[in-house]
Amino acid sequence: MQEIGKTEIWLRKHCPVYNSATKHPFILSIRDGTVESHSFKTWLAQDYLFVREFVPFVASVLIKACKESDVSDDVEVILGGIASLNDELSWFKKEAKKWDIQLSEVVPQKENKDYCRLLGGLMSSDVGYTVALTAFWAIEVVYQESFASCVEEGSKTPVELKETCERWGNEGFGQYCQSLQKMVDRRLLKASDEEVKKAEVVFLSIVEHEVEFWNMSSGN
Ligand code: HMH
């Protein structure tokens, strides 16, 4: 029998807040086909700005992995993540054109700025690899699980939003998130109690910021 990892324990323990991120009204409205186009456009524009800030954060995780990780696979997984972010930024530009959004004119909203400030803090060299990696996994897995629910059988996602949902909801992205989760669990096994506690706090904080981020789009 496989032993259950710390991340799985957190997901169970913090199930209500985690579900409020992955089953947020905005996501549910995509899934049931009732989403308003202005909501989707708000999300798209704000997420483009977020992803631009996310790139240096992931780069900082890569640097920590190069310095601290004794497993070379970690570096490869994170580098793969950076490579797909390059593609993702091009995709955002293409998608913005489709929706008539002028990306150069988009102003970050408060929730977005707050989230990017959290990322900025996690880039500090005072934050260890395990904690930074935990944040990285949490950021990716919320999107993966949210959008996967919009492409699963029975979902009524509008056809023009399918490609967006597939970006994060596809199986490959799911496997990538599982790799990240295994990396986190492996690090947590060797971490001090204090470090494990810090990682859990950061996990929760990320999930809460994800809820706020979706709130921007559903106008809550
Ligand atoms: C707010 N969280 C947010 N945006 C994203 N693009 C992701 C997670 C996944 O990369």
CSV table of C-alpha atoms and ligand atoms in Angstrom, one decimal:
chain,number,residue,atom,x,y,z
A,1,MET,CA,0.0,0.0,0.0
A,2,GLN,CA,1.2,3.4,-0.9
A,3,GLU,CA,1.7,5.8,2.0
A,4,ILE,CA,-0.3,9.0,1.7
A,5,GLY,CA,1.7,12.2,1.3
A,6,LYS,CA,1.5,15.4,3.3
A,7,THR,CA,-0.1,17.2,0.4
A,8,GLU,CA,-3.0,14.7,0.3
A,9,ILE,CA,-3.4,15.3,4.1
A,10,TRP,CA,-3.6,19.0,3.5
A,11,LEU,CA,-6.1,18.6,0.6
A,12,ARG,CA,-8.4,16.6,2.9
A,13,LYS,CA,-7.9,18.9,6.0
A,14,HIS,CA,-8.5,22.1,4.0
A,15,CYS,CA,-11.1,20.6,1.7
A,16,PRO,CA,-13.7,23.4,2.2
A,17,VAL,CA,-11.4,26.2,1.2
A,18,TYR,CA,-9.8,24.1,-1.6
A,19,ASN,CA,-13.2,23.3,-3.0
A,20,SER,CA,-14.2,27.0,-2.9
A,21,ALA,CA,-11.3,27.6,-5.2
A,22,THR,CA,-11.8,24.7,-7.6
A,23,LYS,CA,-15.6,24.8,-7.6
A,24,HIS,CA,-15.8,28.6,-7.6
A,25,PRO,CA,-19.0,30.2,-9.0
A,26,PHE,CA,-17.0,31.5,-12.0
A,27,ILE,CA,-15.8,28.0,-12.8
A,28,LEU,CA,-19.3,26.6,-12.3
A,29,SER,CA,-20.7,29.2,-14.6
A,30,ILE,CA,-18.2,28.1,-17.3
A,31,ARG,CA,-19.1,24.5,-16.7
A,32,ASP,CA,-22.8,25.0,-17.0
A,33,GLY,CA,-22.5,27.4,-19.9
A,34,THR,CA,-24.0,30.4,-18.2
A,35,VAL,CA,-20.8,32.5,-17.9
A,36,GLU,CA,-21.1,36.1,-19.1
A,37,SER,CA,-18.5,37.2,-21.7
A,38,HIS,CA,-17.5,40.2,-19.7
A,39,SER,CA,-16.6,37.9,-16.8
A,40,PHE,CA,-14.5,35.7,-19.0
A,41,LYS,CA,-12.8,38.7,-20.6
A,42,THR,CA,-12.0,40.1,-17.1
A,43,TRP,CA,-10.4,36.8,-16.1
A,44,LEU,CA,-8.4,36.5,-19.4
A,45,ALA,CA,-7.0,40.0,-19.2
A,46,GLN,CA,-6.1,39.8,-15.5
A,47,ASP,CA,-4.6,36.3,-15.9
A,48,TYR,CA,-2.3,37.6,-18.6
A,49,LEU,CA,-0.9,40.1,-16.2
A,50,PHE,CA,-0.7,37.4,-13.5
A,51,VAL,CA,1.2,35.0,-15.8
A,52,ARG,CA,3.7,37.7,-16.7
A,53,GLU,CA,4.5,38.0,-13.0
A,54,PHE,CA,4.4,34.2,-12.5
A,55,VAL,CA,7.3,33.7,-14.9
A,56,PRO,CA,10.0,35.3,-12.7
A,57,PHE,CA,8.5,33.4,-9.7
A,58,VAL,CA,8.8,30.1,-11.4
A,59,ALA,CA,12.4,31.1,-12.5
A,60,SER,CA,13.1,31.7,-8.8
A,61,VAL,CA,11.9,28.2,-8.0
A,62,LEU,CA,14.1,26.8,-10.7
A,63,ILE,CA,17.1,28.6,-9.2
A,64,LYS,CA,16.3,27.1,-5.7
A,65,ALA,CA,15.9,23.7,-7.3
A,66,CYS,CA,19.3,24.0,-8.9
A,67,LYS,CA,20.9,25.0,-5.6
A,68,GLU,CA,19.0,22.8,-3.2
A,69,SER,CA,17.5,19.8,-4.8
A,70,ASP,CA,19.5,16.6,-4.8
A,71,VAL,CA,17.1,15.2,-7.5
A,72,SER,CA,17.9,16.4,-11.0
A,73,ASP,CA,14.4,15.5,-12.2
A,74,ASP,CA,13.1,18.4,-10.2
A,75,VAL,CA,15.0,20.9,-12.3
A,76,GLU,CA,13.7,19.3,-15.5
A,77,VAL,CA,10.1,19.4,-14.4
A,78,ILE,CA,10.3,23.1,-13.5
A,79,LEU,CA,12.2,23.9,-16.7
A,80,GLY,CA,9.4,22.2,-18.6
A,81,GLY,CA,6.9,24.4,-16.8
A,82,ILE,CA,8.9,27.6,-17.8
A,83,ALA,CA,8.9,26.4,-21.4
A,84,SER,CA,5.1,26.0,-21.4
A,85,LEU,CA,4.7,29.5,-19.9
A,86,ASN,CA,6.5,30.9,-23.0
A,87,ASP,CA,3.8,29.2,-25.1
A,88,GLU,CA,1.1,30.4,-22.7
A,89,LEU,CA,2.0,34.0,-23.1
A,90,SER,CA,1.7,33.8,-26.9
A,91,TRP,CA,-1.6,32.0,-26.4
A,92,PHE,CA,-2.9,34.8,-24.1
A,93,LYS,CA,-2.1,37.4,-26.8
A,94,LYS,CA,-3.9,35.3,-29.5
A,95,GLU,CA,-6.9,34.8,-27.3
A,96,ALA,CA,-7.0,38.5,-26.3
A,97,LYS,CA,-7.3,39.4,-30.0
A,98,LYS,CA,-10.1,37.0,-30.4
A,99,TRP,CA,-12.0,38.7,-27.6
A,100,ASP,CA,-11.1,42.3,-28.6
A,101,ILE,CA,-9.0,42.9,-25.5
A,102,GLN,CA,-6.2,45.5,-25.6
A,103,LEU,CA,-3.7,43.8,-23.3
A,104,SER,CA,-1.5,46.9,-23.2
A,105,GLU,CA,-4.3,48.8,-21.5
A,106,VAL,CA,-5.2,46.3,-18.9
A,107,VAL,CA,-4.8,47.5,-15.3
A,108,PRO,CA,-4.2,45.0,-12.6
A,109,GLN,CA,-7.1,44.9,-10.0
A,110,LYS,CA,-6.4,44.8,-6.3
A,111,GLU,CA,-6.8,41.0,-5.9
A,112,ASN,CA,-4.3,40.5,-8.7
A,113,LYS,CA,-1.8,42.9,-7.2
A,114,ASP,CA,-2.2,41.2,-3.8
A,115,TYR,CA,-1.6,37.8,-5.3
A,116,CYS,CA,1.5,39.1,-7.3
A,117,ARG,CA,2.8,40.6,-4.0
A,118,LEU,CA,2.6,37.2,-2.4
A,119,LEU,CA,4.6,35.7,-5.3
A,120,GLY,CA,7.1,38.5,-5.0
A,121,GLY,CA,7.6,37.7,-1.3
A,122,LEU,CA,8.1,34.0,-2.1
A,123,MET,CA,10.9,34.9,-4.6
A,124,SER,CA,13.1,36.0,-1.7
A,125,SER,CA,16.2,34.0,-1.0
A,126,ASP,CA,14.9,33.7,2.6
A,127,VAL,CA,12.2,31.4,1.3
A,128,GLY,CA,13.5,27.8,1.0
A,129,TYR,CA,13.0,25.5,-2.0
A,130,THR,CA,10.4,23.3,-0.2
A,131,VAL,CA,8.1,26.2,0.6
A,132,ALA,CA,8.5,27.9,-2.8
A,133,LEU,CA,7.9,24.5,-4.6
A,134,THR,CA,4.7,24.0,-2.5
A,135,ALA,CA,3.4,27.4,-3.6
A,136,PHE,CA,4.2,26.5,-7.2
A,137,TRP,CA,2.3,23.2,-7.1
A,138,ALA,CA,-0.7,24.8,-5.3
A,139,ILE,CA,-0.9,27.5,-8.0
A,140,GLU,CA,-0.9,25.0,-10.8
A,141,VAL,CA,-3.2,22.4,-9.2
A,142,VAL,CA,-6.0,24.8,-8.5
A,143,TYR,CA,-6.2,25.7,-12.2
A,144,GLN,CA,-5.8,22.1,-13.3
A,145,GLU,CA,-8.6,20.9,-11.1
A,146,SER,CA,-10.9,23.8,-11.8
A,147,PHE,CA,-10.6,23.7,-15.6
A,148,ALA,CA,-10.6,19.9,-15.8
A,149,SER,CA,-14.1,20.0,-14.3
A,150,CYS,CA,-15.1,22.2,-17.3
A,151,VAL,CA,-14.0,19.6,-19.9
A,152,GLU,CA,-15.2,16.4,-18.2
A,153,GLU,CA,-18.2,14.5,-19.4
A,154,GLY,CA,-21.4,16.2,-18.7
A,155,SER,CA,-20.0,19.7,-18.7
A,156,LYS,CA,-21.8,22.3,-20.8
A,157,THR,CA,-18.8,24.6,-21.4
A,158,PRO,CA,-19.5,26.9,-24.4
A,159,VAL,CA,-17.5,25.8,-27.4
A,160,GLU,CA,-15.6,29.1,-27.6
A,161,LEU,CA,-14.2,28.5,-24.1
A,162,LYS,CA,-13.2,24.9,-24.7
A,163,GLU,CA,-9.7,25.7,-25.7
A,164,THR,CA,-9.1,27.7,-22.6
A,165,CYS,CA,-10.3,25.0,-20.4
A,166,GLU,CA,-8.3,22.4,-22.2
A,167,ARG,CA,-5.1,24.4,-21.6
A,168,TRP,CA,-5.2,23.6,-17.9
A,169,GLY,CA,-7.7,20.8,-17.9
A,170,ASN,CA,-5.9,18.4,-20.3
A,171,GLU,CA,-4.3,15.2,-19.1
A,172,GLY,CA,-0.7,16.3,-19.7
A,173,PHE,CA,-1.2,19.2,-17.4
A,174,GLY,CA,-2.7,16.9,-14.9
A,175,GLN,CA,0.4,14.7,-15.0
A,176,TYR,CA,2.6,17.7,-14.7
A,177,CYS,CA,0.7,18.7,-11.5
A,178,GLN,CA,1.1,15.1,-10.2
A,179,SER,CA,4.9,15.3,-10.8
A,180,LEU,CA,5.0,18.6,-8.9
A,181,GLN,CA,3.0,17.1,-6.0
A,182,LYS,CA,5.3,14.1,-5.8
A,183,MET,CA,8.3,16.5,-5.7
A,184,VAL,CA,6.6,18.5,-2.9
A,185,ASP,CA,5.9,15.3,-0.9
A,186,ARG,CA,9.4,14.1,-1.3
A,187,ARG,CA,10.8,17.4,0.1
A,188,LEU,CA,8.3,17.5,2.9
A,189,LEU,CA,9.4,14.0,4.1
A,190,LYS,CA,12.9,15.5,4.8
A,191,ALA,CA,11.7,18.9,6.0
A,192,SER,CA,11.8,20.1,9.6
A,193,ASP,CA,8.5,20.5,11.4
A,194,GLU,CA,8.8,24.2,11.1
A,195,GLU,CA,9.3,24.0,7.4
A,196,VAL,CA,6.3,21.7,7.0
A,197,LYS,CA,4.2,24.2,8.9
A,198,LYS,CA,5.4,27.1,6.8
A,199,ALA,CA,4.6,25.1,3.6
A,200,GLU,CA,1.1,24.4,4.8
A,201,VAL,CA,0.5,28.1,5.6
A,202,VAL,CA,1.7,29.0,2.1
A,203,PHE,CA,-0.5,26.4,0.6
A,204,LEU,CA,-3.5,27.8,2.3
A,205,SER,CA,-2.6,31.3,1.4
A,206,ILE,CA,-2.3,30.4,-2.3
A,207,VAL,CA,-5.7,28.7,-2.3
A,208,GLU,CA,-7.3,31.8,-0.7
A,209,HIS,CA,-5.7,34.1,-3.2
A,210,GLU,CA,-7.0,31.8,-6.0
A,211,VAL,CA,-10.5,32.3,-4.6
A,212,GLU,CA,-10.0,36.1,-4.6
A,213,PHE,CA,-8.7,35.9,-8.1
A,214,TRP,CA,-11.8,34.2,-9.4
A,215,ASN,CA,-13.9,36.7,-7.4
A,216,MET,CA,-12.7,39.4,-9.7
A,217,SER,CA,-14.4,37.8,-12.6
A,218,SER,CA,-17.7,36.9,-10.9
A,219,GLY,CA,-18.0,40.4,-9.5
A,220,ASN,CA,-18.2,39.4,-5.9
B,1,HMH,C1,-4.3,33.1,-11.0
B,1,HMH,N1,-3.4,30.8,-11.0
B,1,HMH,C2,-3.7,31.9,-11.7
B,1,HMH,N2,-3.4,32.0,-13.0
B,1,HMH,C3,-2.8,30.9,-13.6
B,1,HMH,N3,-2.5,31.0,-14.9
B,1,HMH,C4,-2.5,29.8,-12.9
B,1,HMH,C5,-2.9,29.8,-11.5
B,1,HMH,C6,-1.9,28.5,-13.5
B,1,HMH,O1,-0.8,28.8,-14.2
